[in-house]
Coordinates of C-alpha atoms in Angstrom, one line a residue:
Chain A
X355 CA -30.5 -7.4 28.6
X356 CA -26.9 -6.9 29.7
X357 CA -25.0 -10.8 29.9
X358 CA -22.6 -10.9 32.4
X359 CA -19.3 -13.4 32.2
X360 CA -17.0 -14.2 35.2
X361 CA -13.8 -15.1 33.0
X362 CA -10.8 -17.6 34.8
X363 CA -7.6 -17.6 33.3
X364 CA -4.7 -20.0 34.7
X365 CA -2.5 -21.0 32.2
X366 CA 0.8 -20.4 33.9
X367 CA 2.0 -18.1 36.6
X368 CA -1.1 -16.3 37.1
X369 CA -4.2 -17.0 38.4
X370 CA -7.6 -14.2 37.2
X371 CA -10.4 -13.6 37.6
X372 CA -12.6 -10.6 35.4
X373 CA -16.3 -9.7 35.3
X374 CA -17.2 -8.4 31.7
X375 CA -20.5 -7.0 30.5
X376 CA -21.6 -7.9 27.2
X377 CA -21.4 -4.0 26.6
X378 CA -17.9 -4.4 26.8
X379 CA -17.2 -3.3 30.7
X380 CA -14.3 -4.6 32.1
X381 CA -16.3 -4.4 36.1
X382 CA -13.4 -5.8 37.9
X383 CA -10.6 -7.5 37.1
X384 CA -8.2 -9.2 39.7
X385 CA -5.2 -11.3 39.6
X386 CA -2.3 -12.8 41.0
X387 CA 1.2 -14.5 40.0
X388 CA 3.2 -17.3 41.3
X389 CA 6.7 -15.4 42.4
X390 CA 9.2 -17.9 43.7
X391 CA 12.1 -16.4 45.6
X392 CA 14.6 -18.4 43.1
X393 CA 14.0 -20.7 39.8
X394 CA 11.5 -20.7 37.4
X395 CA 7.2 -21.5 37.5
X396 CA 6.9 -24.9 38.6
X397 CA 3.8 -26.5 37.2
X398 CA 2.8 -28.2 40.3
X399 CA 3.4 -25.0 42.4
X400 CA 1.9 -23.0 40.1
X401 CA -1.3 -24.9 39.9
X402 CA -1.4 -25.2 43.6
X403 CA -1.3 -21.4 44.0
X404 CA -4.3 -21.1 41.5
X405 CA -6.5 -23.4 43.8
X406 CA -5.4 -21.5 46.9
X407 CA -5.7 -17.9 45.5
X408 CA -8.7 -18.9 43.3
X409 CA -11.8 -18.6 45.5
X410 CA -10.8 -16.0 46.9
X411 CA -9.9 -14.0 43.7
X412 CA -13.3 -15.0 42.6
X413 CA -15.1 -13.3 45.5
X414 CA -13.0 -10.3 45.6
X415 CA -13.9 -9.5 41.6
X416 CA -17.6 -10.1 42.6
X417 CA -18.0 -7.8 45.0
X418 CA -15.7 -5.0 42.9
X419 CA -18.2 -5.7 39.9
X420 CA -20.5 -4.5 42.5
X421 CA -22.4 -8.6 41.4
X422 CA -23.7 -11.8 43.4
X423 CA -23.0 -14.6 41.9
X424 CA -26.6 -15.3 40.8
X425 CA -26.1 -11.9 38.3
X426 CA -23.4 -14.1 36.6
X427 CA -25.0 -15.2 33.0
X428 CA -21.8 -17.1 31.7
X429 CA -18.1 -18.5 33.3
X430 CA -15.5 -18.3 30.8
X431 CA -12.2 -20.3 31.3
X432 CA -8.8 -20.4 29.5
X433 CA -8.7 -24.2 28.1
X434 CA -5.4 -23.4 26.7
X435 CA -2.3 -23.4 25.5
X436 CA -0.3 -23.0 29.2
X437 CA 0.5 -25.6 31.6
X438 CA -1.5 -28.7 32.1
X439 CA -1.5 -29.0 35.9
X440 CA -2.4 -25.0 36.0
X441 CA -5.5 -25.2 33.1
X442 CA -6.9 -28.2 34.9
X443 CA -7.2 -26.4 38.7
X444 CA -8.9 -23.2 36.5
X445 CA -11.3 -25.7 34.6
X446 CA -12.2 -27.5 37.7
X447 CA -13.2 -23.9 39.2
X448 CA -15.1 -23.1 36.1
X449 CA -17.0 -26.3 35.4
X450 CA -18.2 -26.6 39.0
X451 CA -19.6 -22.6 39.3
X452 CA -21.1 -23.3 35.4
X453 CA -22.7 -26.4 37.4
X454 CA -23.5 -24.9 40.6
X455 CA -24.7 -21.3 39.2
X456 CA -26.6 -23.8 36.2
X457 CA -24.9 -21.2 33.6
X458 CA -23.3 -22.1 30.3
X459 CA -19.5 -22.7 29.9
X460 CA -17.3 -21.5 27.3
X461 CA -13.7 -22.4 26.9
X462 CA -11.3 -19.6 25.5
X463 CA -7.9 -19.8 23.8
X464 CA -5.5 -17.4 25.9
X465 CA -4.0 -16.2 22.7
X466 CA -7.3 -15.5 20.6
X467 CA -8.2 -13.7 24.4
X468 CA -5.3 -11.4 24.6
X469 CA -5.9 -10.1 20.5
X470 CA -9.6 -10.0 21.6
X471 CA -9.2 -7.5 25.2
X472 CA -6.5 -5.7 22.9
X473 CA -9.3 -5.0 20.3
X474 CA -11.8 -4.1 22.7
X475 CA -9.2 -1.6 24.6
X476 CA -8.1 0.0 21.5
X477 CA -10.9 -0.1 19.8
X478 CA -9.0 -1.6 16.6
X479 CA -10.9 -3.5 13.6
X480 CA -8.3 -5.9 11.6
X481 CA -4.7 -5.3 13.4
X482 CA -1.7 -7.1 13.0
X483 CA -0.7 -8.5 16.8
X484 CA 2.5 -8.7 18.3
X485 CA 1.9 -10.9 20.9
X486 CA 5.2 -11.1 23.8
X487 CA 5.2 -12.6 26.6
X488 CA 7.0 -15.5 28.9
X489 CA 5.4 -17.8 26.9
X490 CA 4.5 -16.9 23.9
X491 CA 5.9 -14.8 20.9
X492 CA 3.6 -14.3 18.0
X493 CA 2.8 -12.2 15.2
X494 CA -0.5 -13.0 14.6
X495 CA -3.2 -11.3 11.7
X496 CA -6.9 -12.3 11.1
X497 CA -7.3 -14.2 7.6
X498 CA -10.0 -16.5 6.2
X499 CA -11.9 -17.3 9.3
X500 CA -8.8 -18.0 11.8
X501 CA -6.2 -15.7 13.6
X502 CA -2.8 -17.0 11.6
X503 CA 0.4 -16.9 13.6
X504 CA 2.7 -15.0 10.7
X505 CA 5.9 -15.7 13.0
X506 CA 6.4 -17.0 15.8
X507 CA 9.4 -18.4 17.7
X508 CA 11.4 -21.5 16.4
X509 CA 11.9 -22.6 20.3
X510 CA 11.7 -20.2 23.0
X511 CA 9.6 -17.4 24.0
X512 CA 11.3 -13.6 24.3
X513 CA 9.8 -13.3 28.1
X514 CA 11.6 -16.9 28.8
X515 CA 14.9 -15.6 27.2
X516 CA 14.6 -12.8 29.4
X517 CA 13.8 -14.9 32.3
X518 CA 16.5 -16.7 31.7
X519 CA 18.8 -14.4 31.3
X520 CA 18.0 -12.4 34.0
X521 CA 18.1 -16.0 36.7
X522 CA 21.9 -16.3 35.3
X523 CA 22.8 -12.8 36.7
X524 CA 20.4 -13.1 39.7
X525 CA 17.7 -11.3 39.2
X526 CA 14.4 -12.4 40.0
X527 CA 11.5 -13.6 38.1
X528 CA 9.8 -11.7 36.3
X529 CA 13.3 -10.6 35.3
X530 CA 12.3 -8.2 32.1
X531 CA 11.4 -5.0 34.3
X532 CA 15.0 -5.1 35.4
X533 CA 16.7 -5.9 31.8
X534 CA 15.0 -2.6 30.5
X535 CA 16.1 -0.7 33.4
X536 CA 20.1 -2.2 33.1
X537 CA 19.6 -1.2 29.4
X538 CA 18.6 1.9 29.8
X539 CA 22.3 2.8 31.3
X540 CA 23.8 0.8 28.5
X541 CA 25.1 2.3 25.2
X542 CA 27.8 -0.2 23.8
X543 CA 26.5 -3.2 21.5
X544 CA 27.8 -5.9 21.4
X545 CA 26.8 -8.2 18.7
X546 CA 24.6 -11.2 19.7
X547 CA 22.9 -13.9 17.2
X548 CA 20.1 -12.0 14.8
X549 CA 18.5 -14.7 14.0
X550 CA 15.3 -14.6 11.9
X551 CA 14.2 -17.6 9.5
X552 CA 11.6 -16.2 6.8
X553 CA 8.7 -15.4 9.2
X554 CA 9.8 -16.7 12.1
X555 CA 12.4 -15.9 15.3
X556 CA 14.8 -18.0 17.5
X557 CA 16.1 -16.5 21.3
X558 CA 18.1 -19.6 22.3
X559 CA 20.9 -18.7 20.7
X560 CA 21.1 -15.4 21.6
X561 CA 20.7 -16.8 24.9
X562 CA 23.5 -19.0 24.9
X563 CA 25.6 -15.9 23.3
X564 CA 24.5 -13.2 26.2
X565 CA 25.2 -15.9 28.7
X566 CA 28.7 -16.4 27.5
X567 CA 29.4 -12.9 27.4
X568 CA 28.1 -12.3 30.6
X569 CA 30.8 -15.2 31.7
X570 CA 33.4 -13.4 30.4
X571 CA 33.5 -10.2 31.9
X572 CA 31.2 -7.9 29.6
X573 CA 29.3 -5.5 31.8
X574 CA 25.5 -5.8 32.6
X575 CA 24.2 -2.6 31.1
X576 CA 25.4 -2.8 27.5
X577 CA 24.7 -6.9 27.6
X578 CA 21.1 -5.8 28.9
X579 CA 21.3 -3.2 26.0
X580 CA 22.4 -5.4 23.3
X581 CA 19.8 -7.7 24.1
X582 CA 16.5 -5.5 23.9
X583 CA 17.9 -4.1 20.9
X584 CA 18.7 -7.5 18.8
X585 CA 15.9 -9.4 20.0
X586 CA 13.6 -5.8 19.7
X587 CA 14.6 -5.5 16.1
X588 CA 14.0 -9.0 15.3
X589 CA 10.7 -9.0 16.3
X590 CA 10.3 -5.6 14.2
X591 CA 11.6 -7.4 11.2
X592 CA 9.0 -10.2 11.2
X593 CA 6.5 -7.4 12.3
X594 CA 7.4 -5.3 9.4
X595 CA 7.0 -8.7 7.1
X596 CA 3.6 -9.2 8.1
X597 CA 2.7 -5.5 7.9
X598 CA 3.3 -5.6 4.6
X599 CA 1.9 -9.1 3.5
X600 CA -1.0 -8.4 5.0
X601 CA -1.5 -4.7 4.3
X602 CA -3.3 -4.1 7.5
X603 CA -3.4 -0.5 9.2
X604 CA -3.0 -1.2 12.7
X605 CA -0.7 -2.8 15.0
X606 CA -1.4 -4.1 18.2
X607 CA 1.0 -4.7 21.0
X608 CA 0.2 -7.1 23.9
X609 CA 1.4 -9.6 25.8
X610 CA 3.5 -9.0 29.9
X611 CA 6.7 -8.3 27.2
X612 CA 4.5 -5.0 25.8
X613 CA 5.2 -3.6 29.0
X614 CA 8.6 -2.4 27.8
X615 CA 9.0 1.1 26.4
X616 CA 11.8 0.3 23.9
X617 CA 9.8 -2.0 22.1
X618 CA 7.1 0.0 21.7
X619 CA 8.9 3.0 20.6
X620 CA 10.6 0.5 18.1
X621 CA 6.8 -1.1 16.9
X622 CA 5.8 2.4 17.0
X623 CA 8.4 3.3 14.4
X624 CA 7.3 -0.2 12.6
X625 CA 3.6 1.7 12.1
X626 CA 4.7 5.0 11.2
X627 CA 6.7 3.8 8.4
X628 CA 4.0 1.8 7.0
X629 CA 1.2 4.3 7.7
X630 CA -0.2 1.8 10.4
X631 CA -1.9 3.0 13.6
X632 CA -0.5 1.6 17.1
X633 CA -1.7 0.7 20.3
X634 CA 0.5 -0.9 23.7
X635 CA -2.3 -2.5 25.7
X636 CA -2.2 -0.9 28.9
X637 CA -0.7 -3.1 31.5
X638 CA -3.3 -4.2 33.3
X639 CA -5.2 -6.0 30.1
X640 CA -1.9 -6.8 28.3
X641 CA -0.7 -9.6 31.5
X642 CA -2.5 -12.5 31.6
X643 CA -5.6 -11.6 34.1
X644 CA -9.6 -13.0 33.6
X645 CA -11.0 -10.1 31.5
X646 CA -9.5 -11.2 28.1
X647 CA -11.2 -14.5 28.8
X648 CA -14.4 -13.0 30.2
X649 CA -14.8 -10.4 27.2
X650 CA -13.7 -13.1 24.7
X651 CA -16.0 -15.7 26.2
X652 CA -19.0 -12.9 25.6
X653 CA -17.9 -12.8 21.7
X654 CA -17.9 -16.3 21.8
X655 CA -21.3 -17.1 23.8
X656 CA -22.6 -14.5 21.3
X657 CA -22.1 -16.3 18.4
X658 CA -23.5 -19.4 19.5
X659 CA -20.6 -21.5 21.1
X660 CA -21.2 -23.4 24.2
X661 CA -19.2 -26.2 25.9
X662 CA -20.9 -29.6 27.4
X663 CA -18.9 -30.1 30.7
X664 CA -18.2 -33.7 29.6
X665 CA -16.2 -32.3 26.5
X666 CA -14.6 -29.1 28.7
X667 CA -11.1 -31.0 29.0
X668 CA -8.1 -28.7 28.6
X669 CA -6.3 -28.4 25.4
X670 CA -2.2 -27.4 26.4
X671 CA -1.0 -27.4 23.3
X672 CA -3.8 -25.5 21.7
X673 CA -2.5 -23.1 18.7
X674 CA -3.7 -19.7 18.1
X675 CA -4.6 -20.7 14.5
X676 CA -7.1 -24.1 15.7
X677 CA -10.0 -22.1 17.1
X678 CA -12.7 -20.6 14.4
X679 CA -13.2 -17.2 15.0
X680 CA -16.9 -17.3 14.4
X681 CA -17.6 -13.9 15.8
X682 CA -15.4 -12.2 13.3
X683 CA -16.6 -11.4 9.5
X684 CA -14.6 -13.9 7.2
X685 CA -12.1 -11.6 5.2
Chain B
X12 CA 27.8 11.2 -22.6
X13 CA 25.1 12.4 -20.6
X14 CA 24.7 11.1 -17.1
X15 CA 21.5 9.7 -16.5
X16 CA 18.9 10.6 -13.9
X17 CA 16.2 8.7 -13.1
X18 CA 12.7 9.6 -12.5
X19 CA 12.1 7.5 -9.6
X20 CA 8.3 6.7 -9.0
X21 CA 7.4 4.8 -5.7
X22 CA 6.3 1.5 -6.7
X23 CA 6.0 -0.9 -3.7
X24 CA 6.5 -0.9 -0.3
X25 CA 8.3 -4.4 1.0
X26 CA 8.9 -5.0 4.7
X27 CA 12.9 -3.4 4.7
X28 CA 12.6 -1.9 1.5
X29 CA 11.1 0.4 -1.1
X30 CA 10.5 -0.9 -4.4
X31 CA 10.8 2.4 -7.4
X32 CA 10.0 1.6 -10.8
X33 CA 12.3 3.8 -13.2
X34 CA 13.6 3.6 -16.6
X35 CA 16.9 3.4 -17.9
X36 CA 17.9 3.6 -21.6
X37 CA 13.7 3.4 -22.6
X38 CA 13.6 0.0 -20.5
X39 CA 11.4 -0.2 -17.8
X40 CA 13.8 -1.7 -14.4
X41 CA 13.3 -1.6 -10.7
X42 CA 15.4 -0.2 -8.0
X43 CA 15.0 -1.8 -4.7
X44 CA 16.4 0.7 -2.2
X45 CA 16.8 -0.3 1.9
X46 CA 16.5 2.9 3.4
X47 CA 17.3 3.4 7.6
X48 CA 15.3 2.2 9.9
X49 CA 15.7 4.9 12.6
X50 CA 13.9 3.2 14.8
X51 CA 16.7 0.4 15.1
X52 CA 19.7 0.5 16.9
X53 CA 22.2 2.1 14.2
X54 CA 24.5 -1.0 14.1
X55 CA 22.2 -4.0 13.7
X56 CA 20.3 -1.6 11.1
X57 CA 23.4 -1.1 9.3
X58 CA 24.6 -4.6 9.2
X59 CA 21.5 -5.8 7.7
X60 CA 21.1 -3.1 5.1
X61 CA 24.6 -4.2 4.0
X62 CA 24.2 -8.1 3.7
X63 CA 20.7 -8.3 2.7
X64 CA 21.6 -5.7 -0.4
X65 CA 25.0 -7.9 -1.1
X66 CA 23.3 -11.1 -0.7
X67 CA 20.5 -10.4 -2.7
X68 CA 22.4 -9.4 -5.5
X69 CA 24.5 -12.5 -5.4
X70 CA 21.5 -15.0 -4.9
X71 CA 19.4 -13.3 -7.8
X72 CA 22.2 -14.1 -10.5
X73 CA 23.3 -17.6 -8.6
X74 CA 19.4 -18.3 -8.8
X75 CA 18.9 -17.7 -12.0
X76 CA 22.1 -19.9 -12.9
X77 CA 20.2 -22.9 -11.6
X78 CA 17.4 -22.0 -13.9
X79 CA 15.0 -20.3 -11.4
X80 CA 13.5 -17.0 -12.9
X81 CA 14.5 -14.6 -11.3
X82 CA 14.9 -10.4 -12.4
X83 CA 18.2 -9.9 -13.4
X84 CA 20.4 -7.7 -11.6
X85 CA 21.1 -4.4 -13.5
X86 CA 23.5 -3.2 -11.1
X87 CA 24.0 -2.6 -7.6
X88 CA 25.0 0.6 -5.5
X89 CA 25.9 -0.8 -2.3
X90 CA 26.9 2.6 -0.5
X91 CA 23.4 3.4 -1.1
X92 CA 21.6 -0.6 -0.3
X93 CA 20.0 -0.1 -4.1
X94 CA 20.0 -2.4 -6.4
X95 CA 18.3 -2.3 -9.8
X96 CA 16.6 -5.0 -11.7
X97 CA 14.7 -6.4 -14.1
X98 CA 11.1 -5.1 -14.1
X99 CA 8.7 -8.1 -14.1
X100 CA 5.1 -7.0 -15.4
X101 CA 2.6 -8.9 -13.4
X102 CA 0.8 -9.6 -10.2
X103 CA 2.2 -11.1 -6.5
X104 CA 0.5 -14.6 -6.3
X105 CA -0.9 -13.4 -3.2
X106 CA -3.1 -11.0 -5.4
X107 CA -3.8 -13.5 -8.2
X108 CA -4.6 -16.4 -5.4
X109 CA -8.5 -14.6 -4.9
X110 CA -8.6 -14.5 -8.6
X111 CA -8.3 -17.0 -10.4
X112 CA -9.6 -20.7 -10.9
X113 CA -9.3 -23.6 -8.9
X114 CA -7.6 -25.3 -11.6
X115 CA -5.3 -21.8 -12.8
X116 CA -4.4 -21.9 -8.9
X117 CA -3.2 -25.6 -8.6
X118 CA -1.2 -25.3 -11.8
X119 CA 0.4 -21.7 -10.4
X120 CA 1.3 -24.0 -6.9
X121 CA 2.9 -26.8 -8.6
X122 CA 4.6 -24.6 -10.8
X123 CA 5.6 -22.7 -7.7
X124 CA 6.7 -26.2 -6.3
X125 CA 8.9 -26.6 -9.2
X126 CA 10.7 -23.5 -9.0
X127 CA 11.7 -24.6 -5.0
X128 CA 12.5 -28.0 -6.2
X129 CA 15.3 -26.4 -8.7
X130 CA 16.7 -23.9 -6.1
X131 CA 16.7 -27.3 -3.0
X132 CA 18.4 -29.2 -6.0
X133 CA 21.1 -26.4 -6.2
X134 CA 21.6 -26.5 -2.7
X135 CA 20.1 -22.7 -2.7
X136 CA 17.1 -21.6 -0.2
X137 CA 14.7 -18.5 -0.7
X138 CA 14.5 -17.8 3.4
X139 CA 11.4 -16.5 3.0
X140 CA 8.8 -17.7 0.0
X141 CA 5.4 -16.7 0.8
X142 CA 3.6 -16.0 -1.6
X143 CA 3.8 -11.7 -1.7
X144 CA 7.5 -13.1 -3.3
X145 CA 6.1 -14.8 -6.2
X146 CA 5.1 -12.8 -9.3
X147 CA 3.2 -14.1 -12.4
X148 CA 4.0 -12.5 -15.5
X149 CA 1.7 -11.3 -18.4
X150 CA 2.3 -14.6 -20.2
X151 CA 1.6 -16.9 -17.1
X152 CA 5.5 -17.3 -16.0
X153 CA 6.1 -17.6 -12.6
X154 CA 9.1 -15.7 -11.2
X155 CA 10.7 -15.6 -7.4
X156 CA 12.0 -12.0 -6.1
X157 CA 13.1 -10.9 -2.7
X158 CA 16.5 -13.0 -2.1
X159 CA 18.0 -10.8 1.1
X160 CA 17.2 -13.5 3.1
X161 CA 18.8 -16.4 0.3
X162 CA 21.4 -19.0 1.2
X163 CA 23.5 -21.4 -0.4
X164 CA 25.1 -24.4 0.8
X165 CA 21.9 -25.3 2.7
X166 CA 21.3 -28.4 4.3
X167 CA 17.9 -30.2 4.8
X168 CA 17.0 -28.8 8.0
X169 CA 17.4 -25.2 6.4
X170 CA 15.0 -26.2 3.2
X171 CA 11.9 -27.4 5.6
X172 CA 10.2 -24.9 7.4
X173 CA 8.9 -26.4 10.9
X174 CA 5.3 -27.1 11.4
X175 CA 4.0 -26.9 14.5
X176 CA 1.3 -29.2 14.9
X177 CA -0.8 -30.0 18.3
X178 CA -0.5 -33.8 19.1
X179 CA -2.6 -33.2 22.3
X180 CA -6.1 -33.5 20.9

């Protein structure tokens, strides 16, 4: 008998809502993001939208799985890492249709969910993960029982640099679809801060340094340009170190970051030379949206893992590496 | 005198390198070669070909100065990022970690502990010792490779690597 999970996801700027079959079906899949006309993703705001937007999200998914709520067998939410205010609005929405529906609950970590829908999309075994977004920036391989963040960044996520970046010249948020299209006209590199420590990445710096330049009169396209291609090629290095460390064949890129073509080309050439297979999770499962969390709460369901809603308290700070991926063969 | 050629045969694959074992005069050395990454921009590829080749070289032989066993450096053809080196026979830790004993495994860690102790002492960081960068000789030795990523005159910050640990729950 086919198990059917409605999967919530709010840890940050979006609010989703998936239906997954335990076939693997991605039956609907809906989201939507906090855009504010200027600044960054307030927490407050943020979670406000996601109890606004939520219900009827919910509904809409429902009816595009073609399901009534009493077909729903399990409701998966992300209990972390992402913003407090925002995982606690999506975990009040889960706990009370898990109550109301009198279904089990299972709470997923967003970064275990996006290597999971990644998987399940590409149909990859054992791949290293390159996982970029405004959040987050991990390389992350399966070993021993736990996904293992290889690298990471020291302080701030490549999406957030780009953010950032992009609010200092006036761009809006998200602000890395317009960065890739600057850079596309650019051709002259100017040298920013490559700054890699063992395994591990650092973006504020070449922040500070793109800002300056930006201050001082160097034009948008090759700045736009320089950027992709420092941070890019960090990100390959650290890819490249994993690669080999681990010796796995295939690399998977996810994440709202995977969007851009220049660094997939750039992991692409990462696999080639190290006789890996590649995969860019198509947009629509790579962004932060409730399949991940509905396919990942199936895995998890599966292999015995259920929450009481008295222990079902979010986890912010959650890592990657703290949740035992039972559902996976220990290697 | 007869130039010598080298019959190259492709030994290991590292992240930003390829490792050939050769010989030279009926001794068995390595040549680490940092070929182009055409995927990267050609400048930023370029620049790190260049000082990870030089530095390596450098932090190999300043290394082994403060007693850390290191290959020694043969010599070094920095038009073409290669640089040839000892040839250490034996395994990467990483192999020999699924191998061996409890016991054999905690002596190999301390020992490894030791070897970072001498390079902190001298003021020297490896930048990146995992343990694909530790090879155990035939006779038990321990010895570090890999130095592109070595630097001296390192302060504390640069000789602890950050741990990022949840206090939330």
């Amino acid at each position: 008998m086919s198990l059917v999970c409605l999967g919530l996801e709010g840890t940050a700027h979006s609010f989703g809502a998936g239906v997954v079959s335990s076939e693997g079906k991605v039956l609907s899949n809906n989201w939507d993001m906090v855009s504010p006309q200027e600044g960054g993703i307030h927490p407050r705001e943020a979670s406000r939208h996601h109890s606004d937007k939520g219900p009827d999200l919910i509904v809409k998914s429902l009816t595009e799985a073609g399901v009534s709520f009493h077909d729903i067998g399990l409701v998966a939410f992300s209990r972390g890492p992402g913003l407090g205010p925002c995982l606690r609005a999506t975990a009040t929405m889960a706990r009370s249709l898990a109550l109301k529906l009198g279904v089990p609950l299972v709470g997923v970590n967003h970064c275990v969910a996006h290597i999971e829908i990644g998987c399940l999309e590409s149909r990859f075994k054992d791949p290293v993960t390159v996982y970029v977004s405004g959040g987050n920036t991990q390389v992350i391989a399966f070993a021993g029982s736990r996904f293992r963040t290889f690298g990471e960044t020291l302080d701030i996520a490549i999406g957030n640099m780009l953010d950032v970046f992009g609010r200092t010249v006036g761009m809006h948020f998200p602000a890395g679809p317009g960065i890739e299209r600057e850079a596309g006209k650019g051709a002259n590199y100017h040298t920013l801060p490559y700054s890699v420590k063992g395994m591990d990445v650092s973006y504020s710096g070449m922040l500070t340094a793109a800002r300056k330049l930006h201050s001082e009169g160097v034009g948008l396209t090759d700045l736009c340009f320089s950027i992709q291609e420092t941070a890019f090629g960090m990100l390959a290095e650290v890819t490249e170190r994993a690669v080999a460390h681990t010796k796995k064949t295939e690399i998977l890129l996810t994440g709202g970051v995977a969007r851009n073509k220049r660094l997939g080309e750039i992991l692409s050439g990462v696999a080639n030379r190290h006789g890996a297979t590649f995969h860019t999770v198509s947009p629509p499962l790579a962004g932060d949206q409730g399949a991940m969390i509905a396919w990942t709460g199936i895995l998890q369901y599966n292999a015995g893992d259920r929450l009481q809603i008295a222990d079902s308290h979010v986890w912010p700070r959650w890592r990657t590496d703290e949740q035992d991926i039972t559902w996976r063969l220990s290697s | 005198m007869e130039a010598f050629k080298l019959k190259l045969e492709q030994w290991a694959m590292g992240a930003e390198s390829t490792i050939f074992r050769t010989e030279q005069w009926g001794r068995p050395i390595i040549l680490k070669w940092r070929p182009e990454k055409p995927y990267l921009l050609k400048e930023i590829d370029g620049l790190l070909r260049r000082t990870r080749t030089n530095r390596e070289c450098r932090m190999l032989t300043y290394a082994r100065a403060l007693g850390v066993p290191t290959p020694a450096v043969h010599w070094a053809d920095c038009a073409n990022y290669m640089i040839a080196m000892d040839f250490i026979e034996g395994k990467q830790l990483k192999q020999l970690a699924a191998e061996v004993s409890f016991s054999k495994l905690h002596e190999l860690c301390h020992q490894f502990g030791r070897t970072i102790a001498l390079m902190h002492k001298g003021n020297v960081v490896h930048g990146d010792p995992t343990t694909s960068n530790v090879l155990i000789d035939t006779t038990s030795r321990l010895w570090m490779v890999d130095f592109g990523l070595a630097e001296w005159n390192a302060t504390i910050e640069m000789k602890g690597v950050d741990l990022h640990l949840s206090g939330e729950h």
